[in-house]
Coordinates of C-alpha atoms in Angstrom, one line a residue:
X22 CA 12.6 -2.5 9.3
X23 CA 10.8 -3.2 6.2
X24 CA 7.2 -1.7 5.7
X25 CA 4.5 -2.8 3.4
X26 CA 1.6 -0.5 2.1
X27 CA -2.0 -1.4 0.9
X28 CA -5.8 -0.4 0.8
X29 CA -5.3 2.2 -2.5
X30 CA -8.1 1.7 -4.8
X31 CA -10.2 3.6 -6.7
X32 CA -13.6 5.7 -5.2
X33 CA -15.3 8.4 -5.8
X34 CA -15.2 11.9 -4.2
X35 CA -16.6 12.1 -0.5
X36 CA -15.8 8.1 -0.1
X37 CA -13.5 7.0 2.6
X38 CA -10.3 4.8 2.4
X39 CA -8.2 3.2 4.8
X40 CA -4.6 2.3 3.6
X41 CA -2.3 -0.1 6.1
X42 CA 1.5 0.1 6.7
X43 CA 2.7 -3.6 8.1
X44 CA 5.8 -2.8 9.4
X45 CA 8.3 -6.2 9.8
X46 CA 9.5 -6.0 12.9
X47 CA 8.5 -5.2 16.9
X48 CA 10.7 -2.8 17.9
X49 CA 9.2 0.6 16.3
X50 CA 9.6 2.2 19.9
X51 CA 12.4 5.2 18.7
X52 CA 10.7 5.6 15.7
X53 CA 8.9 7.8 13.3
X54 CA 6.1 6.3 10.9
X55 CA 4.6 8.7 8.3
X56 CA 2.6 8.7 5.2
X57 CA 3.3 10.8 2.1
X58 CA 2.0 10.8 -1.5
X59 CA 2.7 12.0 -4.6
X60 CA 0.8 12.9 -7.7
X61 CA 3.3 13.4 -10.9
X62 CA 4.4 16.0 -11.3
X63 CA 3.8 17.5 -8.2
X64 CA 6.5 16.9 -5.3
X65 CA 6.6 13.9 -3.1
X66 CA 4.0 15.8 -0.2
X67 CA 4.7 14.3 3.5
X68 CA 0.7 14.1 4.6
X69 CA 0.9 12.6 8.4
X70 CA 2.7 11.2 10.9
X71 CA 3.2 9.4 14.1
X72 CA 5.6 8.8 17.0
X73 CA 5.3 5.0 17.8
X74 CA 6.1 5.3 21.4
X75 CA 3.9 7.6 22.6
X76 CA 1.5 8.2 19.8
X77 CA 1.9 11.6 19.0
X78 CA 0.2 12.2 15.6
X79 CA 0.6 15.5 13.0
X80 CA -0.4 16.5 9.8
X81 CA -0.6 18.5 6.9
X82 CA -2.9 21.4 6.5
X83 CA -3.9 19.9 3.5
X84 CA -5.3 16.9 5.3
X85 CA -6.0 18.1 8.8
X86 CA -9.5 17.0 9.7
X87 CA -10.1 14.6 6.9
X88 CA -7.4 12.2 7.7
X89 CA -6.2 10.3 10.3
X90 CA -3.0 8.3 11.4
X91 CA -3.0 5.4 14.2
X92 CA -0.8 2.8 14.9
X93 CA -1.5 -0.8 16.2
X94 CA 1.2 -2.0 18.3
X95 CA -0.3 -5.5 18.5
X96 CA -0.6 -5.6 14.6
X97 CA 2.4 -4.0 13.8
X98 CA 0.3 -1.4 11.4
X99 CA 0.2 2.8 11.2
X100 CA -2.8 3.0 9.1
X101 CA -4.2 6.2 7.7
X102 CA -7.9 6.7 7.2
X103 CA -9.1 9.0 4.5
X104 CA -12.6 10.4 5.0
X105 CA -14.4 12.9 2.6
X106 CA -12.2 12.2 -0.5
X107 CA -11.6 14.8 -3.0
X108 CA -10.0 14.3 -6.8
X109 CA -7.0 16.1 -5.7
X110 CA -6.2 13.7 -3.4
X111 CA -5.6 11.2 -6.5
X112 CA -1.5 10.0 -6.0
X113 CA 0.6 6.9 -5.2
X114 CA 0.5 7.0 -1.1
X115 CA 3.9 5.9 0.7
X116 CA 4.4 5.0 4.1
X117 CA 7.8 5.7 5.4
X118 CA 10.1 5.3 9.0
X119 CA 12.8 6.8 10.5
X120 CA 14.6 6.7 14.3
X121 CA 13.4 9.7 15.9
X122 CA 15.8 12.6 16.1
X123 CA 16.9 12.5 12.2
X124 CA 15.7 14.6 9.7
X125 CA 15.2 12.2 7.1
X126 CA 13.3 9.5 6.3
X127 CA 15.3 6.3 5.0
X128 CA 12.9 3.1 5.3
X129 CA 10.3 3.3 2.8
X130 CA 7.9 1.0 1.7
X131 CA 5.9 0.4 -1.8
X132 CA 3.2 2.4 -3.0
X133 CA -0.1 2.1 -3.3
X134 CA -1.8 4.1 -6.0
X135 CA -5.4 5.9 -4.8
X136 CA -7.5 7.3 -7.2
X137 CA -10.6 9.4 -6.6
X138 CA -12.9 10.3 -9.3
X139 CA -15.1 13.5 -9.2

């Protein structure tokens, strides 16, 4: 599986964003996608994520009720929409899979830099 991130950009606080994760191939069924980001030199921060299968979606306190994670089966795409935007949210945003039951993830694709002015 290879994935392929887009949609950063640059706004300004309280504007929304969606960013895409094309993944390469069909069979996503056993696993994991996620989104994380990181904003040097803070820690790489895992942000959402969602089961492919059945669609069960979770996220970080940090984002909870700003953000949200969906997945098109028929595109191929976990996007993550970012509404109400705040400076701090300002890092290189990831998307990432894994087969569901391990720990880590190990497919990761580009960044995708977001930057939100105050």
């Amino acid at each position: 599986v290879q994935l392929q991130a887009s949609g950063g950009g640059l706004v300004q606080a309280g504007d929304s964003l969606r960013l895409s994760c094309a993944a390469s191939e069909r069979t996503l069924s056993n696993y994991v996608i996620a989104w994380f980001r990181q904003a040097p030199p803070k820690d790489r921060e895992w942000i959402a994520g969602v089961t492919w299968s059945d669609n069960n979606r979770y996220y970080a306190d940090s984002v909870k009720d700003r953000f949200t994670i969906s997945r098109d089966k028929v595109k191929n795409t976990v996007y993550l929409q970012m509404n109400t935007l705040k400076p701090d949210d300002t890092a290189v945003y990831y998307c990432a899979a894994k087969f569901r039951g391990l720990i880590d993830y190990n497919i990761w694709g580009q960044g995708t830099l977001v930057t939100v002015s105050s």
